[in-house]
Amino acid sequence: MTRVEPPKPVGVTQAAPATPARRRWLRWTLASLGVLALLAASGAVAYQVFAPKEMLNPPTVPYPEVEVITDERPFSELRAAPLVVEGRIRVYAEKFRVWSDAPVGIRYETSPYWSFRRWPAQVVGLVLATTSSGIVVISQWSDGELIAIDARRGVIAWRDSAPIADDRRYDGRRTGASVVYTPRSLATAVTDGGTVLIVSAPRQLLAIDTRTGDRLWQRDLVEPCEPSVWTGAGLVVVPACDEARLTFYDVTTGVERGTWASPDPEVRPAPGLCRASRTECRVITVNFKTWLLGADASLTSVPDLERGAQLAGERVIYQTGIGVAARRLTDPEPLWSWQGRGRLISADSEGVYLLTDDRTVLALSPATGHLAAVGCAAAHDENWELGHVYPTGTGTYLALERINKGASPKADDQAYYFGPRPIALVELYPLTKLPQWPGKFAACASV
């Protein structure tokens, strides 16, 4: 019998059998489409992450109160160098971020109270300025932006843009200490009307009212460099680039008040007895010869400034062979002297700070020289030396940057700094309120 095949439906074509080559082609096509989709999605994410932008995270809790920490450790250990605001918050600078936390005496950094991040611009300077409406945190960035944040509210108070050297970048290394304690292009000056911010750049000076952000004046300089300016007596002092000469400008108006040449043309004049970095400097020195700077740009010869001398209010504090002593700016006779172990490391209107060989911190009264408070900067026997020292202005904390003994400044951060948290924020306790916790001063035998 002959088999008869059924007729094929009209318009229908039979599919070719799926060969191994065809299956491989389909898998390759689907995989390629998946990769393209993944690349498109990751590209969108990368754009969101790496596109130039800034982000401000304001506070979500009330402004912190002053809080005494009562755990058994002698100091806070921090990765970054803090500025202390009103004894309530700590403010830090990192490469792409300025942020704050609280309470001041907590052992490590905590969740930010507020934070402000920009990218790809880098933080190159940070200062605090006291205004009639509170304290503002002013940051300078590598793209020239100046941004003032209200320290209490964590909101931008004002912003401006100023010239800046093309090669300026974050230079704070692990701790950020150089950015917050010795900013290269920022200084402040206190006037009857408030605080003025001075911004320096190659061939230019700019003055800003820190309360409003208004520009007070701007001057073009003939000097080809970026001068290391300082402030004092209501003046901005601008050193020449290539000679031992100073030019003085009025802080509030920018009017030139005069010039002064060093008596030794081989030695450039330097600021002395500054309240902080190059801010509010009382004297000008050439070697140890010293002149008191007046508001009219006059210079009055005063007793030579002692090596390592510090300013505590209106008193000059200096090391002696058996301790430390204090005198007036214009009189070499001591007002008081203190005998005992301790190296003078800093001073402000709240205290005179000494460090002993066993890492005890002694705080003397600037008025009397009597021992007023003590702290401990070591948890055990430690081998470090001091970098930056920052008196917080509260009389209750002192920040010490710890460097491995003998480390070269050219060494990498791991070899240069004392541990991963090189900042010791030392608590200072009045003698009438010494802590009762035995572990607090276990490593400091002087107490």
Coordinates of C-alpha atoms in Angstrom, one line a residue:
M1 CA 0.0 0.0 0.0
T2 CA 1.3 3.4 -0.8
R3 CA 1.5 6.0 2.2
V4 CA -0.1 9.3 1.4
E5 CA 1.3 12.4 3.2
P6 CA -1.2 14.9 4.4
P7 CA -1.1 18.3 2.7
K8 CA 0.9 21.0 4.3
P9 CA -1.0 24.1 5.5
V10 CA -0.9 27.0 3.1
G11 CA 1.5 29.8 4.2
V12 CA 3.2 27.9 6.9
T13 CA 7.0 27.3 6.8
Q14 CA 8.6 24.6 8.9
A15 CA 11.3 25.8 11.3
A16 CA 14.8 24.7 10.6
P17 CA 16.2 22.4 13.3
A18 CA 18.2 24.1 16.1
T19 CA 21.8 23.3 15.2
P20 CA 24.6 23.7 17.8
A21 CA 26.0 26.6 15.8
R22 CA 22.6 28.4 15.9
R23 CA 22.2 27.8 19.6
R24 CA 25.7 29.3 20.2
W25 CA 24.7 32.4 18.1
L26 CA 21.5 32.9 20.1
R27 CA 23.4 32.7 23.4
W28 CA 26.0 35.1 22.2
T29 CA 23.4 37.6 21.0
L30 CA 21.5 37.4 24.3
A31 CA 24.7 37.8 26.4
S32 CA 25.7 40.8 24.3
L33 CA 22.4 42.5 24.9
G34 CA 22.7 41.8 28.6
V35 CA 26.2 43.3 28.7
L36 CA 25.0 46.4 26.8
A37 CA 22.1 46.8 29.2
L38 CA 24.4 46.4 32.2
L39 CA 26.9 49.0 30.8
A40 CA 24.1 51.4 30.2
A41 CA 22.8 51.1 33.7
S42 CA 26.3 51.3 35.3
G43 CA 27.0 54.3 33.1
A44 CA 24.0 56.1 34.5
V45 CA 25.1 55.2 38.0
A46 CA 28.7 56.3 37.3
Y47 CA 27.5 59.6 36.0
Q48 CA 25.4 60.1 39.2
V49 CA 28.4 59.2 41.4
F50 CA 31.2 61.0 39.5
A51 CA 29.5 64.0 38.0
P52 CA 30.5 67.2 39.7
K53 CA 28.2 67.9 42.5
E54 CA 27.8 68.9 46.2
M55 CA 25.6 67.6 49.0
L56 CA 24.7 69.2 52.3
N57 CA 23.2 67.0 55.1
P58 CA 21.8 69.3 57.8
P59 CA 21.3 68.4 61.4
T60 CA 18.5 66.0 62.4
V61 CA 18.9 66.6 66.1
P62 CA 19.0 69.8 68.3
Y63 CA 22.2 71.6 68.7
P64 CA 24.2 69.6 71.3
E65 CA 24.7 70.8 74.8
V66 CA 28.1 70.9 76.5
E67 CA 28.6 67.3 77.8
V68 CA 31.1 65.9 80.2
I69 CA 32.2 62.4 79.3
T70 CA 32.8 60.1 82.3
D71 CA 34.4 56.9 80.9
E72 CA 37.8 55.7 81.9
R73 CA 40.1 57.1 79.2
P74 CA 42.4 60.1 79.4
F75 CA 41.6 61.5 75.9
S76 CA 39.7 61.1 72.7
E77 CA 41.5 59.4 69.8
L78 CA 40.6 60.9 66.4
R79 CA 41.6 60.3 62.8
A80 CA 41.1 63.9 61.9
A81 CA 42.2 67.2 63.6
P82 CA 39.2 69.0 65.1
L83 CA 38.2 72.6 65.5
V84 CA 36.0 73.0 68.6
V85 CA 32.9 75.2 68.4
E86 CA 31.5 76.6 71.7
G87 CA 32.6 73.4 73.5
R88 CA 29.6 71.6 71.7
I89 CA 30.7 70.3 68.4
R90 CA 33.9 69.2 66.6
V91 CA 34.5 70.3 63.0
Y92 CA 36.8 68.5 60.6
A93 CA 38.1 68.8 57.1
E94 CA 38.7 65.8 54.7
K95 CA 39.7 65.9 51.1
F96 CA 36.2 66.2 49.7
R97 CA 34.2 66.9 52.9
V98 CA 33.7 69.3 55.8
W99 CA 31.7 67.9 58.7
S100 CA 31.0 68.0 62.4
D101 CA 30.1 65.7 65.2
A102 CA 29.4 65.7 69.0
P103 CA 29.9 65.6 71.9
V104 CA 33.3 67.1 72.0
G105 CA 34.8 64.6 74.5
I106 CA 33.4 61.4 73.0
R107 CA 36.2 58.9 72.4
Y108 CA 36.0 58.5 68.6
E109 CA 34.3 60.2 65.7
T110 CA 30.6 59.7 65.7
S111 CA 27.7 60.1 63.2
P112 CA 27.9 63.6 61.7
Y113 CA 25.8 66.4 63.2
W114 CA 26.0 68.0 59.8
S115 CA 28.2 67.4 56.8
F116 CA 29.0 69.1 53.5
R117 CA 30.6 67.3 50.6
R118 CA 31.8 68.5 47.2
W119 CA 33.4 66.6 44.3
P120 CA 35.8 66.8 42.5
A121 CA 36.8 70.1 44.3
Q122 CA 39.1 69.6 47.3
V123 CA 39.2 71.4 50.6
V124 CA 42.2 73.6 50.9
G125 CA 41.4 75.7 54.0
L126 CA 39.1 76.0 56.9
V127 CA 38.5 78.8 59.5
L128 CA 36.0 79.7 62.2
A129 CA 34.6 83.2 62.4
T130 CA 32.6 84.7 65.2
T131 CA 29.7 86.9 64.0
S132 CA 26.8 88.6 65.7
S133 CA 24.5 85.8 64.6
G134 CA 26.9 83.0 65.7
I135 CA 29.9 81.1 64.5
V136 CA 30.3 80.2 60.8
V137 CA 32.6 77.6 59.4
I138 CA 34.3 78.9 56.3
S139 CA 35.8 76.5 53.8
Q140 CA 37.9 77.2 50.8
W141 CA 38.0 74.8 47.9
S142 CA 40.4 74.1 45.1
D143 CA 38.0 75.5 42.5
G144 CA 37.9 78.8 44.3
E145 CA 34.6 78.4 46.0
L146 CA 34.3 80.0 49.5
I147 CA 31.4 78.5 51.5
A148 CA 30.3 79.6 55.0
I149 CA 28.2 77.1 57.0
D150 CA 26.2 78.2 60.1
A151 CA 27.8 76.0 62.8
R152 CA 24.7 75.6 64.8
R153 CA 22.1 75.1 62.1
G154 CA 24.2 73.3 59.5
V155 CA 23.0 75.5 56.6
I156 CA 24.9 77.5 54.1
A157 CA 25.1 81.1 55.4
W158 CA 26.7 82.5 52.2
R159 CA 29.0 81.6 49.4
D160 CA 31.4 83.4 47.1
S161 CA 34.1 82.6 44.5
A162 CA 37.6 83.9 44.8
P163 CA 40.8 83.6 42.7
I164 CA 43.1 80.7 43.8
A165 CA 46.4 79.3 42.7
D166 CA 46.0 76.7 39.9
D167 CA 48.0 74.0 41.8
R168 CA 46.1 74.3 45.1
R169 CA 45.0 70.9 46.4
Y170 CA 44.2 69.3 49.7
D171 CA 47.4 68.9 51.6
G172 CA 46.2 67.7 55.0
R173 CA 47.4 64.1 54.7
R174 CA 45.7 61.8 57.2
T175 CA 44.7 64.3 59.9
G176 CA 43.8 67.4 57.9
A177 CA 45.7 69.5 60.5
S178 CA 47.4 71.8 58.0
V179 CA 44.1 72.6 56.4
V180 CA 42.3 73.5 59.7
Y181 CA 45.2 74.9 61.8
T182 CA 47.4 76.6 59.2
P183 CA 45.3 77.3 56.1
R184 CA 47.6 78.8 53.5
S185 CA 45.2 81.3 51.9
L186 CA 42.9 82.3 54.7
A187 CA 43.2 84.6 57.7
T188 CA 40.8 86.5 59.9
A189 CA 40.8 89.8 61.7
V190 CA 38.5 91.1 64.4
T191 CA 37.2 94.6 64.0
D192 CA 34.6 96.8 65.7
G193 CA 32.1 95.6 63.1
G194 CA 32.8 91.9 63.4
T195 CA 35.2 89.5 61.8
V196 CA 36.7 90.0 58.4
L197 CA 38.0 87.1 56.2
I198 CA 41.1 87.8 54.3
V199 CA 41.7 85.6 51.2
S200 CA 45.0 85.8 49.4
A201 CA 45.8 84.6 45.9
P202 CA 48.6 85.2 43.4
R203 CA 48.6 89.0 42.8
Q204 CA 45.4 89.6 44.7
L205 CA 43.8 90.2 48.1
L206 CA 40.1 90.0 49.0
A207 CA 38.3 91.0 52.2
I208 CA 34.8 89.6 53.1
D209 CA 32.4 90.4 55.9
T210 CA 32.0 87.0 57.6
R211 CA 28.4 87.7 58.8
T212 CA 26.9 88.6 55.4
G213 CA 29.4 87.4 52.9
D214 CA 29.6 90.9 51.4
R215 CA 32.9 91.9 49.8
L216 CA 34.5 94.8 51.6
W217 CA 37.3 95.4 49.2
Q218 CA 39.6 93.8 46.7
R219 CA 43.1 94.8 45.7
D220 CA 45.4 93.8 42.9
L221 CA 49.0 93.3 44.1
V222 CA 52.2 94.0 42.1
E223 CA 53.9 91.1 43.7
P224 CA 54.0 88.1 41.3
C225 CA 53.7 85.4 44.1
E226 CA 51.0 84.5 46.5
P227 CA 52.1 86.2 49.7
S228 CA 51.8 84.6 53.1
V229 CA 49.8 87.4 54.6
W230 CA 48.9 87.8 58.2
T231 CA 46.7 90.1 60.3
G232 CA 47.1 92.2 63.4
A233 CA 46.1 95.5 64.9
G234 CA 43.4 96.0 62.4
L235 CA 45.8 95.6 59.5
V236 CA 46.6 93.1 56.7
V237 CA 50.4 92.6 56.5
V238 CA 51.7 91.6 53.1
P239 CA 55.3 90.5 52.8
A240 CA 57.2 91.1 49.5
C241 CA 58.1 88.2 47.3
D242 CA 61.8 88.9 46.8
E243 CA 62.9 91.3 49.5
A244 CA 62.6 91.9 53.2
R245 CA 59.8 94.4 53.1
L246 CA 56.2 94.6 54.4
T247 CA 53.2 96.5 53.1
F248 CA 50.2 97.3 55.5
Y249 CA 46.6 97.6 54.4
D250 CA 43.6 98.6 56.5
V251 CA 41.4 95.5 57.2
T252 CA 38.0 97.2 56.7
T253 CA 38.9 99.5 53.7
G254 CA 41.9 98.0 52.0
V255 CA 43.6 101.4 52.0
E256 CA 47.4 101.2 52.1
R257 CA 48.8 102.4 55.5
G258 CA 52.5 102.2 54.8
T259 CA 55.5 100.0 54.2
W260 CA 58.4 98.8 56.4
A261 CA 61.8 97.4 55.5
S262 CA 63.7 94.9 57.6
P263 CA 66.7 96.4 59.3
D264 CA 68.6 93.3 58.1
P265 CA 68.0 93.0 54.3
E266 CA 69.0 89.4 54.5
V267 CA 66.3 88.4 57.0
R268 CA 62.6 88.6 56.2
P269 CA 60.3 89.9 58.9
A270 CA 58.0 87.3 60.5
P271 CA 54.8 87.5 62.5
G272 CA 54.9 86.7 66.3
L273 CA 52.5 86.1 69.1
C274 CA 49.6 85.2 66.8
R275 CA 46.3 84.1 68.3
A276 CA 46.0 81.4 65.7
S277 CA 48.3 80.6 62.7
R278 CA 48.7 84.0 60.9
T279 CA 45.7 85.6 62.6
E280 CA 45.7 88.5 65.1
C281 CA 49.5 88.6 65.4
R282 CA 50.8 91.2 67.9
V283 CA 54.4 91.7 66.9
I284 CA 56.8 91.5 64.0
T285 CA 60.2 89.9 64.5
V286 CA 63.6 89.9 62.7
N287 CA 65.5 87.1 64.2
F288 CA 64.7 87.8 67.9
K289 CA 64.4 91.6 67.6
T290 CA 60.8 92.5 68.1
W291 CA 58.4 95.4 67.2
L292 CA 54.9 95.9 68.5
L293 CA 52.5 96.6 65.6
G294 CA 50.2 99.6 66.0
A295 CA 46.9 100.3 64.3
D296 CA 48.4 103.1 62.4
A297 CA 51.1 100.7 61.0
S298 CA 53.6 102.1 63.4
L299 CA 56.2 99.7 64.8
T300 CA 57.5 100.2 68.4
S301 CA 60.6 98.4 69.6
V302 CA 59.8 96.1 72.6
P303 CA 61.9 93.5 74.5
D304 CA 63.3 90.7 72.3
L305 CA 60.9 87.8 71.9
E306 CA 62.1 84.6 73.6
R307 CA 62.4 81.4 71.6
G308 CA 59.1 79.5 71.5
A309 CA 57.2 82.3 73.3
Q310 CA 53.4 82.1 73.3
L311 CA 50.7 84.7 73.8
A312 CA 48.1 84.2 76.6
G313 CA 45.8 87.2 76.6
E314 CA 48.1 90.2 77.1
R315 CA 51.0 88.2 78.5
V316 CA 54.1 86.8 76.8
I317 CA 54.7 83.2 78.1
Y318 CA 58.2 81.8 77.7
Q319 CA 60.3 78.9 78.8
T320 CA 63.0 79.3 81.5
G321 CA 65.7 77.0 82.7
I322 CA 63.5 75.8 85.6
G323 CA 60.0 76.2 84.3
V324 CA 58.0 79.0 82.6
A325 CA 57.4 82.7 83.2
A326 CA 55.1 85.5 82.1
R327 CA 55.8 89.1 81.3
R328 CA 54.1 92.1 79.6
L329 CA 54.7 92.8 75.9
T330 CA 56.6 96.0 76.7
D331 CA 58.4 94.9 79.9
P332 CA 61.1 92.2 80.3
E333 CA 60.5 91.8 84.0
P334 CA 58.4 88.7 84.9
L335 CA 54.9 89.0 86.3
W336 CA 55.1 85.5 87.6
S337 CA 57.1 82.4 87.3
W338 CA 56.4 78.7 87.7
Q339 CA 59.0 76.1 88.6
G340 CA 58.6 72.5 87.7
R341 CA 58.8 69.9 85.0
G342 CA 57.1 70.6 81.7
R343 CA 57.7 72.0 78.2
L344 CA 55.7 74.9 77.0
I345 CA 53.7 73.7 74.0
S346 CA 50.9 76.3 73.7
A347 CA 48.9 79.1 75.3
D348 CA 45.7 81.1 74.9
S349 CA 43.6 83.4 77.0
E350 CA 42.3 80.4 78.9
G351 CA 45.5 78.7 79.9
V352 CA 49.2 78.1 79.6
Y353 CA 49.8 74.5 78.5
L354 CA 52.8 72.3 79.4
L355 CA 53.7 68.7 78.5
T356 CA 55.8 66.6 80.8
D357 CA 58.0 63.7 79.8
D358 CA 55.4 61.2 80.9
R359 CA 52.7 62.9 78.8
T360 CA 50.9 64.7 81.5
V361 CA 49.4 68.0 80.4
L362 CA 49.5 70.8 82.9
A363 CA 47.4 73.9 82.4
L364 CA 48.5 77.1 84.3
S365 CA 46.5 80.2 84.9
P366 CA 47.7 83.0 82.6
A367 CA 47.0 85.6 85.3
T368 CA 48.8 83.9 88.2
G369 CA 50.9 81.0 86.9
H370 CA 49.2 78.7 89.4
L371 CA 48.4 75.1 88.3
A372 CA 44.7 75.2 87.3
A373 CA 44.0 71.9 85.5
V374 CA 45.6 68.6 84.5
G375 CA 45.1 66.1 81.7
C376 CA 46.8 63.0 80.4
A377 CA 47.9 62.5 76.8
A378 CA 48.9 58.8 77.0
A379 CA 47.2 55.5 77.7
H380 CA 50.5 53.7 78.3
D381 CA 54.2 54.3 77.7
E382 CA 54.3 55.9 74.2
N383 CA 57.1 57.1 71.9
W384 CA 55.8 60.0 69.9
E385 CA 56.5 63.7 69.4
L386 CA 54.3 66.7 68.7
G387 CA 53.1 67.9 65.4
H388 CA 50.3 70.6 65.5
V389 CA 49.0 71.8 68.8
Y390 CA 45.6 73.4 69.0
P391 CA 44.2 75.1 72.2
T392 CA 40.4 74.9 71.7
G393 CA 39.7 78.2 73.5
T394 CA 37.5 76.4 76.0
G395 CA 40.1 75.7 78.7
T396 CA 38.8 72.2 78.9
Y397 CA 40.4 70.5 75.8
L398 CA 43.7 70.6 74.0
A399 CA 44.3 68.8 70.7
L400 CA 47.7 67.2 70.0
E401 CA 48.8 65.8 66.7
R402 CA 51.1 62.8 67.4
I403 CA 54.0 62.0 65.1
N404 CA 56.2 58.9 65.3
K405 CA 59.5 60.0 66.9
G406 CA 62.1 60.7 64.3
A407 CA 59.8 60.2 61.4
S408 CA 60.6 62.1 58.2
P409 CA 57.9 64.5 56.9
K410 CA 58.5 62.7 53.5
A411 CA 57.5 59.3 55.0
D412 CA 54.1 57.9 54.1
D413 CA 51.2 58.4 56.5
Q414 CA 51.6 54.9 58.1
A415 CA 55.2 55.5 59.0
Y416 CA 54.8 59.2 59.8
Y417 CA 51.8 59.3 62.2
F418 CA 51.4 57.6 65.6
G419 CA 48.8 55.0 64.8
P420 CA 45.6 55.2 62.7
R421 CA 44.1 57.8 65.1
P422 CA 47.0 60.3 65.6
I423 CA 45.0 63.1 67.2
A424 CA 44.7 63.1 71.0
L425 CA 42.0 65.5 72.2
V426 CA 43.0 65.8 75.9
E427 CA 40.4 66.6 78.5
L428 CA 41.6 69.1 81.2
Y429 CA 40.2 68.8 84.7
P430 CA 40.3 71.5 87.3
L431 CA 42.1 70.4 90.4
T432 CA 38.9 70.7 92.4
K433 CA 37.1 68.3 90.0
L434 CA 39.6 65.6 89.3
P435 CA 37.9 62.5 87.9
Q436 CA 37.5 59.6 90.3
W437 CA 38.1 56.9 87.7
P438 CA 41.5 55.2 88.4
G439 CA 42.1 54.5 84.7
K440 CA 41.9 58.1 83.7
F441 CA 45.5 59.0 84.6
A442 CA 47.0 55.6 84.9
A443 CA 49.8 56.3 82.4
C444 CA 50.6 59.8 83.8
A445 CA 52.6 59.6 87.0
S446 CA 52.8 63.4 87.5
V447 CA 49.2 63.6 88.5

